[in-house]
mmCIF file of C-alpha atoms in Angstrom:
data_model
loop_
_atom_site.group_PDB
_atom_site.id
_atom_site.type_symbol
_atom_site.label_atom_id
_atom_site.label_comp_id
_atom_site.label_asym_id
_atom_site.label_seq_id
_atom_site.Cartn_x
_atom_site.Cartn_y
_atom_site.Cartn_z
ATOM 1 C CA MET O 296 0.070 -0.017 0.061
ATOM 2 C CA ASN O 297 1.404 3.449 -1.078
ATOM 3 C CA GLN O 298 1.546 6.470 1.172
ATOM 4 C CA ILE O 299 -1.423 8.170 -0.585
ATOM 5 C CA ASP O 300 -3.673 5.222 0.208
ATOM 6 C CA GLN O 301 -2.341 4.998 3.739
ATOM 7 C CA ALA O 302 -3.203 8.670 4.223
ATOM 8 C CA LYS O 303 -6.844 8.233 2.831
ATOM 9 C CA LEU O 304 -7.305 5.055 4.951
ATOM 10 C CA VAL O 305 -6.173 7.019 7.986
ATOM 11 C CA ILE O 306 -8.574 9.893 7.296
ATOM 12 C CA ILE O 307 -11.428 7.481 6.858
ATOM 13 C CA LEU O 308 -10.574 5.672 10.121
ATOM 14 C CA ASN O 309 -10.273 8.886 12.062
ATOM 15 C CA ASP O 310 -13.630 9.868 10.765
ATOM 16 C CA THR O 311 -15.166 6.458 11.592
ATOM 17 C CA THR O 312 -13.614 6.805 14.937
ATOM 18 C CA LYS O 313 -15.384 10.211 15.772
ATOM 19 C CA ARG O 314 -18.819 8.889 14.407
ATOM 20 C CA LEU O 315 -18.431 5.879 16.768
ATOM 21 C CA THR O 316 -17.730 8.060 19.698
ATOM 22 C CA LEU O 317 -20.726 10.288 18.956
ATOM 23 C CA LEU O 318 -22.959 7.153 18.674
ATOM 24 C CA ASP O 319 -21.754 6.066 22.065
ATOM 25 C CA ARG O 320 -22.692 9.274 23.777
ATOM 26 C CA ILE O 321 -26.112 9.207 22.026
ATOM 27 C CA SER O 322 -27.004 5.865 22.994
ATOM 28 C CA GLN O 323 -25.953 6.374 26.511
ATOM 29 C CA THR O 324 -28.620 8.888 26.916
ATOM 30 C CA VAL O 325 -31.272 6.825 25.013
ATOM 31 C CA THR O 326 -30.371 3.846 27.128
ATOM 32 C CA ASP O 327 -31.085 5.730 30.346
ATOM 33 C CA ASP O 328 -34.489 6.706 29.210
ATOM 34 C CA ILE O 329 -35.408 3.216 28.060
ATOM 35 C CA SER O 330 -34.276 1.626 31.278
ATOM 36 C CA SER O 331 -36.425 4.054 33.265
ATOM 37 C CA GLU O 332 -39.433 3.087 31.086
ATOM 38 C CA LEU O 333 -38.874 -0.727 31.710
ATOM 39 C CA ALA O 334 -39.007 -0.140 35.532
ATOM 40 C CA GLY O 335 -42.517 1.243 34.839
ATOM 41 C CA TRP O 336 -45.641 0.912 37.224
ATOM 42 C CA GLU O 337 -47.178 -2.120 35.335
ATOM 43 C CA ILE O 338 -44.388 -4.319 35.425
ATOM 44 C CA SER O 339 -43.618 -3.749 39.168
ATOM 45 C CA LYS O 340 -47.431 -4.231 39.939
ATOM 46 C CA LEU O 341 -47.424 -7.487 38.121
ATOM 47 C CA LEU O 342 -44.288 -8.703 39.826
ATOM 48 C CA GLU O 343 -45.685 -7.824 43.329
ATOM 49 C CA GLN O 344 -48.984 -9.667 42.461
ATOM 50 C CA GLN O 345 -47.004 -12.484 41.160
ATOM 51 C CA TYR O 346 -45.034 -12.582 44.542
ATOM 52 C CA LYS O 347 -48.391 -12.411 46.542
ATOM 53 C CA LEU O 348 -49.949 -15.208 44.436
ATOM 54 C CA GLU O 349 -47.100 -17.480 44.924
ATOM 55 C CA ASN O 350 -47.308 -17.118 48.747
ATOM 56 C CA LYS O 351 -50.848 -17.542 48.732
ATOM 57 C CA TYR O 352 -50.470 -20.673 46.623
ATOM 58 C CA ALA O 353 -47.811 -22.001 49.076
ATOM 59 C CA GLU O 354 -50.073 -21.165 52.007
ATOM 60 C CA LEU O 355 -53.135 -22.965 50.612
ATOM 61 C CA VAL O 356 -51.119 -26.093 49.560
ATOM 62 C CA LEU O 357 -49.781 -26.337 53.224
ATOM 63 C CA LYS O 358 -53.188 -25.783 54.592
ATOM 64 C CA ARG O 359 -54.622 -28.440 52.302
ATOM 65 C CA THR O 360 -52.221 -31.030 53.636
ATOM 66 C CA SER O 361 -53.179 -30.283 57.195
ATOM 67 C CA LEU O 362 -56.910 -30.927 56.673
ATOM 68 C CA THR O 363 -57.548 -34.562 57.406
ATOM 69 C CA GLY O 364 -60.607 -36.419 58.634
ATOM 70 C CA ILE O 365 -64.341 -36.636 57.818
ATOM 71 C CA GLU O 366 -65.329 -33.631 59.855
ATOM 72 C CA LYS O 367 -62.911 -31.530 57.980
ATOM 73 C CA LYS O 368 -64.038 -32.605 54.489
ATOM 74 C CA PRO O 369 -66.198 -29.572 53.683
ATOM 75 C CA LYS O 370 -63.104 -27.284 54.481
ATOM 76 C CA LEU O 371 -60.885 -29.410 52.433
ATOM 77 C CA LEU O 372 -63.053 -29.244 49.352
ATOM 78 C CA GLU O 373 -63.421 -25.378 49.872
ATOM 79 C CA THR O 374 -59.567 -25.095 50.175
ATOM 80 C CA GLN O 375 -59.058 -27.376 46.896
ATOM 81 C CA GLU O 376 -61.408 -24.949 45.192
ATOM 82 C CA GLU O 377 -59.308 -21.841 46.330
ATOM 83 C CA VAL O 378 -56.003 -23.603 45.207
ATOM 84 C CA LYS O 379 -57.430 -24.088 41.716
ATOM 85 C CA GLU O 380 -58.342 -20.506 41.597
ATOM 86 C CA VAL O 381 -55.142 -19.081 42.758
ATOM 87 C CA ALA O 382 -53.343 -21.541 40.294
ATOM 88 C CA LYS O 383 -55.540 -20.155 37.661
ATOM 89 C CA MET O 384 -54.641 -16.527 38.526
ATOM 90 C CA LEU O 385 -51.002 -17.421 38.890
ATOM 91 C CA LYS O 386 -50.994 -18.825 35.566
ATOM 92 C CA ASP O 387 -52.590 -15.723 34.056
ATOM 93 C CA SER O 388 -50.332 -13.401 35.753
ATOM 94 C CA THR O 389 -47.046 -15.507 34.508
ATOM 95 C CA LYS O 390 -48.618 -15.215 30.878
ATOM 96 C CA LYS O 391 -48.876 -11.433 31.338
ATOM 97 C CA LEU O 392 -45.417 -10.995 32.545
ATOM 98 C CA THR O 393 -44.040 -13.193 29.680
ATOM 99 C CA ARG O 394 -45.966 -11.089 27.220
ATOM 100 C CA LEU O 395 -44.580 -7.730 28.547
ATOM 101 C CA PHE O 396 -40.894 -9.140 28.646
ATOM 102 C CA LYS O 397 -41.387 -10.166 24.986
ATOM 103 C CA GLU O 398 -42.711 -6.761 24.020
ATOM 104 C CA ASN O 399 -40.269 -4.912 26.350
ATOM 105 C CA PRO O 400 -36.863 -6.817 25.975
ATOM 106 C CA ASP O 401 -33.788 -5.988 28.310
ATOM 107 C CA ILE O 402 -32.641 -3.087 26.284
ATOM 108 C CA GLU O 403 -30.089 -2.190 28.858
ATOM 109 C CA LYS O 404 -27.983 -5.410 28.475
ATOM 110 C CA ASP O 405 -28.377 -5.023 24.801
ATOM 111 C CA ALA O 406 -27.148 -1.370 24.871
ATOM 112 C CA GLN O 407 -24.254 -2.477 27.072
ATOM 113 C CA LYS O 408 -23.407 -5.124 24.549
ATOM 114 C CA VAL O 409 -23.603 -2.578 21.784
ATOM 115 C CA LYS O 410 -21.384 -0.252 23.749
ATOM 116 C CA LEU O 411 -18.857 -2.948 24.319
ATOM 117 C CA ASP O 412 -18.580 -3.948 20.583
ATOM 118 C CA ARG O 413 -18.445 -0.235 19.646
ATOM 119 C CA SER O 414 -15.417 0.266 22.111
ATOM 120 C CA GLN O 415 -13.709 -2.973 20.641
ATOM 121 C CA LEU O 416 -14.433 -1.692 17.144
ATOM 122 C CA LYS O 417 -13.086 1.695 18.116
ATOM 123 C CA GLU O 418 -9.801 0.124 19.536
ATOM 124 C CA ILE O 419 -9.258 -1.882 16.497
ATOM 125 C CA LEU O 420 -9.591 1.094 14.333
ATOM 126 C CA GLU O 421 -7.127 3.021 16.435
ATOM 127 C CA ASP O 422 -4.726 0.203 16.292
ATOM 128 C CA LEU O 423 -5.149 0.165 12.714
ATOM 129 C CA ILE O 424 -4.601 3.871 12.265
ATOM 130 C CA GLU O 425 -1.495 3.337 14.455
ATOM 131 C CA LEU O 426 -0.021 0.501 12.577
ATOM 132 C CA THR O 427 -0.915 1.973 9.195
ATOM 133 C CA SER O 428 1.080 5.006 9.857
ATOM 134 C CA GLN O 429 4.257 2.745 10.399
ATOM 135 C CA ASN O 430 6.159 0.867 7.782
ATOM 136 C CA GLY O 431 4.916 -2.637 7.314
ATOM 137 C CA GLY O 432 2.124 -2.081 10.015
ATOM 138 C CA PHE O 433 -0.580 -3.020 7.560
ATOM 139 C CA ASN O 434 0.763 -6.629 7.414
ATOM 140 C CA LYS O 435 0.972 -6.620 11.113
ATOM 141 C CA PHE O 436 -2.493 -5.612 11.410
ATOM 142 C CA GLN O 437 -3.577 -8.335 8.934
ATOM 143 C CA GLN O 438 -2.029 -10.892 10.935
ATOM 144 C CA LYS O 439 -3.501 -9.520 14.152
ATOM 145 C CA THR O 440 -6.838 -9.517 12.377
ATOM 146 C CA THR O 441 -6.399 -13.081 11.313
ATOM 147 C CA GLN O 442 -5.343 -14.095 14.882
ATOM 148 C CA GLU O 443 -8.256 -12.246 16.423
ATOM 149 C CA LEU O 444 -10.770 -13.889 13.697
ATOM 150 C CA GLU O 445 -9.483 -17.322 14.843
ATOM 151 C CA ASN O 446 -10.060 -16.317 18.514
ATOM 152 C CA GLN O 447 -13.608 -15.098 17.581
ATOM 153 C CA ASP O 448 -14.108 -18.508 15.527
ATOM 154 C CA GLN O 449 -13.114 -20.370 18.858
ATOM 155 C CA LEU O 450 -15.288 -17.957 20.734
ATOM 156 C CA ARG O 451 -18.347 -18.525 18.640
ATOM 157 C CA ARG O 452 -17.691 -22.398 19.125
ATOM 158 C CA LEU O 453 -17.549 -21.727 22.777
ATOM 159 C CA ILE O 454 -20.668 -19.649 22.469
ATOM 160 C CA GLN O 455 -22.462 -22.328 20.464
ATOM 161 C CA THR O 456 -21.297 -25.054 23.108
ATOM 162 C CA GLU O 457 -22.559 -22.758 25.938
ATOM 163 C CA LYS O 458 -25.819 -22.318 24.018
ATOM 164 C CA GLU O 459 -26.244 -25.984 23.592
ATOM 165 C CA LEU O 460 -25.329 -26.637 27.147
ATOM 166 C CA ASN O 461 -28.001 -23.789 28.182
ATOM 167 C CA GLN O 462 -30.670 -25.528 26.123
ATOM 168 C CA GLU O 463 -29.659 -28.958 27.659
ATOM 169 C CA ILE O 464 -29.888 -27.339 31.138
ATOM 170 C CA LYS O 465 -33.315 -25.653 30.063
ATOM 171 C CA ARG O 466 -34.434 -29.129 28.862
ATOM 172 C CA LEU O 467 -33.324 -30.751 32.043
ATOM 173 C CA THR O 468 -34.881 -28.056 34.014
ATOM 174 C CA GLN O 469 -38.306 -28.457 32.312
ATOM 175 C CA GLU O 470 -38.050 -32.276 32.782
ATOM 176 C CA GLN O 471 -37.396 -31.820 36.452
ATOM 177 C CA GLN O 472 -40.160 -29.259 36.564
ATOM 178 C CA LYS O 473 -42.486 -31.765 34.771
ATOM 179 C CA GLU O 474 -41.230 -34.572 37.051
ATOM 180 C CA PHE O 475 -41.748 -32.354 40.053
ATOM 181 C CA ARG O 476 -45.365 -31.617 38.942
ATOM 182 C CA ASP O 477 -46.061 -35.309 38.167
ATOM 183 C CA TYR O 478 -44.687 -35.972 41.758
ATOM 184 C CA GLN O 479 -46.944 -33.357 43.285
ATOM 185 C CA ILE O 480 -49.876 -34.710 41.238
ATOM 186 C CA GLU O 481 -49.017 -38.203 42.332
ATOM 187 C CA GLN O 482 -48.581 -37.096 46.005
ATOM 188 C CA GLN O 483 -51.848 -35.226 45.789
ATOM 189 C CA GLU O 484 -53.590 -38.400 44.380
ATOM 190 C CA LYS O 485 -51.936 -40.450 47.279
ATOM 191 C CA ASN O 486 -52.916 -37.879 49.719
ATOM 192 C CA GLU O 487 -56.493 -38.012 48.334
ATOM 193 C CA LYS O 488 -56.545 -41.743 48.545
ATOM 194 C CA ILE O 489 -55.200 -41.936 51.882
ATOM 195 C CA GLN O 490 -57.708 -39.449 52.966
ATOM 196 C CA LYS O 491 -60.356 -41.488 51.255
ATOM 197 C CA LEU O 492 -58.960 -44.693 53.023
ATOM 198 C CA LYS O 493 -59.003 -42.807 56.324
ATOM 199 C CA GLU O 494 -62.652 -41.777 55.627
ATOM 200 C CA GLU O 495 -63.597 -45.379 54.847
ATOM 201 C CA LEU O 496 -61.651 -46.591 57.902
ATOM 202 C CA MET O 497 -63.546 -44.071 60.141
ATOM 203 C CA GLU O 498 -66.843 -44.995 58.600
ATOM 204 C CA LYS O 499 -66.178 -48.833 58.950
ATOM 205 C CA LYS O 500 -65.125 -48.117 62.649
ATOM 206 C CA SER O 501 -68.217 -46.386 63.092
ATOM 207 C CA GLN O 502 -70.334 -49.157 61.529
ATOM 208 C CA ALA O 503 -68.469 -51.720 63.579
ATOM 209 C CA LYS O 504 -68.992 -49.851 66.678
ATOM 210 C CA LEU O 505 -72.631 -49.455 66.019
ATOM 211 C CA SER O 506 -72.958 -53.080 64.982
ATOM 212 C CA ARG O 507 -71.098 -54.159 68.336
ATOM 213 C CA GLU O 508 -73.340 -52.025 70.218
ATOM 214 C CA TYR O 509 -76.584 -53.206 68.417
ATOM 215 C CA ASP O 510 -75.184 -56.861 69.017
ATOM 216 C CA GLU O 511 -74.671 -56.272 72.798
ATOM 217 C CA LYS O 512 -78.023 -54.870 73.226
ATOM 218 C CA ASN O 513 -79.641 -57.766 71.370
ATOM 219 C CA LYS O 514 -77.637 -60.183 73.598
ATOM 220 C CA ARG O 515 -78.627 -58.502 76.615
ATOM 221 C CA ALA O 516 -82.262 -58.291 75.501
ATOM 222 C CA ALA O 517 -82.212 -61.927 74.658
ATOM 223 C CA ALA O 518 -80.474 -62.713 78.005
ATOM 224 C CA ASP O 519 -83.103 -60.715 80.024
ATOM 225 C CA SER O 520 -85.865 -62.311 77.890
ATOM 226 C CA LYS O 521 -84.533 -65.825 78.575
ATOM 227 C CA ILE O 522 -84.271 -65.013 82.226
ATOM 228 C CA ARG O 523 -87.887 -63.772 82.313
ATOM 229 C CA MET O 524 -88.980 -66.881 80.469
ATOM 230 C CA GLN O 525 -87.227 -69.254 82.897
ATOM 231 C CA GLU O 526 -88.812 -67.251 85.746
ATOM 232 C CA TYR O 527 -92.104 -67.484 84.078
ATOM 233 C CA GLN O 528 -91.677 -71.265 83.586
ATOM 234 C CA GLN O 529 -90.488 -71.765 87.143
ATOM 235 C CA LYS O 530 -93.528 -69.934 88.247
ATOM 236 C CA LEU O 531 -95.667 -72.134 86.058
ATOM 237 C CA GLU O 532 -94.103 -75.207 87.467
ATOM 238 C CA LEU O 533 -94.570 -73.907 91.019
ATOM 239 C CA ASN O 534 -98.374 -73.385 90.176
ATOM 240 C CA LYS O 535 -98.355 -76.792 88.785
ATOM 241 C CA ILE O 536 -96.994 -78.306 91.834
ATOM 242 C CA HIS O 537 -99.250 -76.403 93.924
ATOM 243 C CA GLU O 538 -102.314 -77.532 91.988
ATOM 244 C CA LEU O 539 -101.053 -81.200 91.919
ATOM 245 C CA GLU O 540 -100.723 -80.974 95.753
ATOM 246 C CA GLN O 541 -104.254 -79.516 96.060
ATOM 247 C CA LYS O 542 -105.438 -82.334 93.602
ATOM 248 C CA ARG O 543 -103.609 -84.978 95.674
ATOM 249 C CA LYS O 544 -105.247 -83.773 98.924
ATOM 250 C CA THR O 545 -108.541 -83.530 97.176
ATOM 251 C CA GLU O 546 -108.294 -87.025 95.805
ATOM 252 C CA GLN O 547 -107.211 -88.410 99.369
ATOM 253 C CA GLN O 548 -110.360 -86.904 100.744
ATOM 254 C CA VAL O 549 -112.482 -88.166 97.831
ATOM 255 C CA HIS O 550 -110.691 -91.696 98.311
ATOM 256 C CA GLU O 551 -111.479 -91.863 101.982
ATOM 257 C CA GLN O 552 -115.046 -90.686 101.449
ATOM 258 C CA LEU O 553 -115.389 -93.250 98.742
ATOM 259 C CA ARG O 554 -113.973 -95.980 100.591
ATOM 260 C CA MET O 555 -116.367 -95.180 103.609
ATOM 261 C CA TYR O 556 -119.248 -94.778 101.165
ATOM 262 C CA LEU O 557 -118.410 -98.351 99.408
ATOM 263 C CA GLU O 558 -118.009 -100.060 102.670
ATOM 264 C CA ASN O 559 -121.565 -98.737 103.671
ATOM 265 C CA LYS O 560 -122.808 -99.756 100.442
ATOM 266 C CA GLU O 561 -121.268 -103.224 100.499
ATOM 267 C CA ARG O 562 -122.894 -103.763 103.861
ATOM 268 C CA GLU O 563 -126.310 -102.459 102.488
ATOM 269 C CA ILE O 564 -125.910 -104.779 99.433
ATOM 270 C CA LYS O 565 -125.060 -107.718 101.481
ATOM 271 C CA ARG O 566 -128.179 -106.995 103.519
ATOM 272 C CA GLU O 567 -130.313 -106.302 100.320
ATOM 273 C CA SER O 568 -128.769 -109.553 98.848
ATOM 274 C CA GLU O 569 -129.980 -111.541 101.890
ATOM 275 C CA GLU O 570 -133.368 -110.080 101.629
ATOM 276 C CA TRP O 571 -133.515 -110.611 97.886
ATOM 277 C CA ALA O 572 -132.503 -114.305 98.249
ATOM 278 C CA ASN O 573 -135.339 -114.853 100.746
ATOM 279 C CA LYS O 574 -137.705 -113.033 98.365
ATOM 280 C CA THR O 575 -136.429 -115.004 95.309
ATOM 281 C CA ARG O 576 -136.978 -118.382 97.214
ATOM 282 C CA LEU O 577 -140.432 -117.348 98.226
ATOM 283 C CA ASN O 578 -141.399 -115.921 94.973
ATOM 284 C CA GLY O 579 -139.846 -118.862 93.013
ATOM 285 C CA GLU O 580 -142.437 -121.114 94.258
ATOM 286 C CA ARG O 581 -145.188 -118.722 93.500
ATOM 287 C CA LEU O 582 -144.053 -117.985 90.032
ATOM 288 C CA ASP O 583 -143.467 -121.829 89.255
ATOM 289 C CA GLU O 584 -147.282 -122.064 90.016
ATOM 290 C CA GLU O 585 -148.053 -119.187 87.712
ATOM 291 C CA ILE O 586 -145.831 -120.397 85.093
ATOM 292 C CA SER O 587 -147.691 -123.802 85.228
ATOM 293 C CA ALA O 588 -151.150 -122.077 85.001
ATOM 294 C CA LEU O 589 -149.753 -119.832 82.200
ATOM 295 C CA GLU O 590 -148.667 -122.860 80.101
ATOM 296 C CA GLU O 591 -152.003 -124.396 80.208
ATOM 297 C CA GLU O 592 -153.554 -120.976 79.123
ATOM 298 C CA LYS O 593 -151.088 -120.997 76.391
ATOM 299 C CA GLN O 594 -152.088 -124.305 75.203
ATOM 300 C CA ARG O 595 -155.781 -123.345 75.265
ATOM 301 C CA ARG O 596 -155.206 -120.082 73.461
ATOM 302 C CA LEU O 597 -153.051 -122.011 70.709
ATOM 303 C CA VAL O 598 -156.109 -124.153 69.931
ATOM 304 C CA GLU O 599 -158.239 -121.355 69.615
ATOM 305 C CA LEU O 600 -155.773 -119.436 67.475
ATOM 306 C CA GLU O 601 -155.714 -122.503 65.057
ATOM 307 C CA GLU O 602 -159.379 -122.486 64.698
ATOM 308 C CA LEU O 603 -159.523 -118.929 64.120
ATOM 309 C CA ARG O 604 -156.798 -119.094 61.476
ATOM 310 C CA THR O 605 -158.623 -122.043 59.679
ATOM 311 C CA ARG O 606 -161.846 -120.043 59.697
ATOM 312 C CA LYS O 607 -160.219 -116.850 58.464
ATOM 313 C CA GLN O 608 -158.675 -118.925 55.465
ATOM 314 C CA LYS O 609 -162.214 -120.142 54.488
ATOM 315 C CA GLU O 610 -163.636 -116.552 54.708
ATOM 316 C CA ALA O 611 -160.648 -115.171 52.664
ATOM 317 C CA LEU O 612 -161.190 -117.889 49.919
ATOM 318 C CA ALA O 613 -165.076 -117.051 49.880
ATOM 319 C CA GLN O 614 -164.303 -113.439 49.658
ATOM 320 C CA LYS O 615 -161.693 -114.029 46.802
ATOM 321 C CA GLU O 616 -164.295 -115.864 44.587
ATOM 322 C CA GLN O 617 -166.894 -113.300 45.319
ATOM 323 C CA GLU O 618 -164.349 -110.580 44.268
ATOM 324 C CA GLU O 619 -163.409 -112.361 41.234
ATOM 325 C CA LYS O 620 -167.075 -113.027 40.247
ATOM 326 C CA GLU O 621 -167.667 -109.199 40.708
ATOM 327 C CA LEU O 622 -164.714 -108.355 38.573
ATOM 328 C CA GLN O 623 -166.000 -110.610 35.761
ATOM 329 C CA GLU O 624 -169.282 -109.048 35.801
ATOM 330 C CA ILE O 625 -167.797 -105.646 35.795
ATOM 331 C CA GLU O 626 -165.570 -106.570 32.817
ATOM 332 C CA GLU O 627 -168.652 -107.942 30.795
ATOM 333 C CA ARG O 628 -170.580 -104.859 31.468
ATOM 334 C CA LYS O 629 -167.777 -102.793 30.083
ATOM 335 C CA GLN O 630 -167.381 -104.922 26.952
ATOM 336 C CA LYS O 631 -171.102 -104.342 26.367
ATOM 337 C CA GLU O 632 -170.940 -100.671 26.974
ATOM 338 C CA LEU O 633 -167.965 -100.482 24.487
ATOM 339 C CA GLN O 634 -169.779 -102.467 21.773
ATOM 340 C CA GLN O 635 -172.702 -100.058 22.274
ATOM 341 C CA ILE O 636 -170.462 -97.080 21.903
ATOM 342 C CA ARG O 637 -168.799 -98.460 18.650
ATOM 343 C CA LYS O 638 -172.380 -99.073 17.195
ATOM 344 C CA ASP O 639 -173.390 -95.550 18.125
ATOM 345 C CA ASN O 640 -170.255 -94.064 16.624
ATOM 346 C CA ALA O 641 -170.844 -96.161 13.381
ATOM 347 C CA ILE O 642 -174.338 -94.862 13.052
ATOM 348 C CA LYS O 643 -173.235 -91.107 13.679
ATOM 349 C CA LEU O 644 -170.593 -91.653 11.038
ATOM 350 C CA ILE O 645 -173.011 -92.980 8.369
ATOM 351 C CA GLN O 646 -175.399 -90.319 9.112
ATOM 352 C CA ASN O 647 -172.651 -87.554 8.843
ATOM 353 C CA GLU O 648 -171.509 -89.067 5.394
ATOM 354 C CA PHE O 649 -175.256 -89.260 4.279
ATOM 355 C CA ILE O 650 -175.799 -85.585 5.089
ATOM 356 C CA GLU O 651 -172.688 -84.612 3.249
ATOM 357 C CA TRP O 652 -173.618 -86.641 0.286
ATOM 358 C CA LYS O 653 -176.910 -85.100 0.270
ATOM 359 C CA GLU O 654 -175.842 -81.585 0.695
ATOM 360 C CA ALA O 655 -173.451 -82.168 -2.214
ATOM 361 C CA GLY O 656 -176.455 -83.054 -4.466
ATOM 362 C CA GLY O 657 -176.372 -86.535 -4.575
ATOM 363 C CA GLY O 658 -179.577 -88.487 -5.843
ATOM 364 C CA LYS O 659 -180.726 -85.550 -8.265
ATOM 365 C CA LYS O 660 -180.846 -85.867 -11.984
ATOM 366 C CA LYS O 661 -178.781 -83.601 -14.214
ATOM 367 C CA LYS O 662 -180.570 -81.327 -16.816
ATOM 368 C CA LYS O 663 -179.537 -81.681 -20.332
ATOM 369 C CA LYS O 664 -178.614 -78.511 -22.227
ATOM 370 C CA LYS O 665 -180.603 -77.395 -25.272
ATOM 371 C CA LYS O 666 -178.560 -77.000 -28.491
ATOM 372 C CA LYS O 667 -178.739 -73.617 -30.142
ATOM 373 C CA LYS O 668 -180.083 -73.444 -33.694
ATOM 374 C CA ALA O 669 -177.845 -72.552 -36.450
#
């Protein structure tokens, strides 16, 4: 490079350096204004609200874990609804903050980066101006630039590696958060299951207690009833024993009276038997005489009966003959009357036929009709 070109290059580089210095001063003022705008009221308010919601969510989760038992179930359901509501509000607040940060990036850090790059460029240009004014300085600048480019390439590789590591860290963080959320969900399900099992256990204990008390009452009632039945049976048996004792005494009295009555009756019967024996002996002789008289009377009556039977048979035969004769006469008279009726009917029939024949013109001669002359 000749001296004229070097002079031109130095002039251009000096002008570029001045422009960079001016831009650095202007950007410093603009950066201060934008930084004050980022610290605005809305972002501060959202951050404060986000902090309050996070604290409230942590308190509600802690409160929910302490609510156990059937009697606290309504309070637990109410707390779960509050947790869901706060989680929804926290999610909405996070979305708003994310949107605001996307719309308003961190300009201060970007401005610092631009300022740093501008300073480095300014230093490079100043070095270039200094080296250009020397003999062979441009070649040195070229070597230095090549070395810096190689360093920048290595820096880009490091930046790329760092970026990949950051992405890997972000991915691992997301996986960790997901696993933590899954763990929280699993713990919540386990807690709910434990709570449900506790409630079922309490319910079963209550049922078992009620069942045990009911069984004890039934057993006591059955025992009392059995005792009352035994007392009642014992009372009945005592009454039966008393009645049997009374019956035994009564039977003894009756037996004694009956024995005395039978003894008296036996003596009376013996006396009457002796009297009847005497009467029988005396009456036997009298009855024998009466029987003999009755036998004779019987024979006489039989003879009279036979005579009456014979006479009755004769009278019956005579009466039968008379009845047969009367019946025959009645039959003959009926036959005669029947024949007379038949004759009368025949005569009436002939008379009726004659009258009909006569009324029909029977016996009159028919007149001949005269022929008309032609």
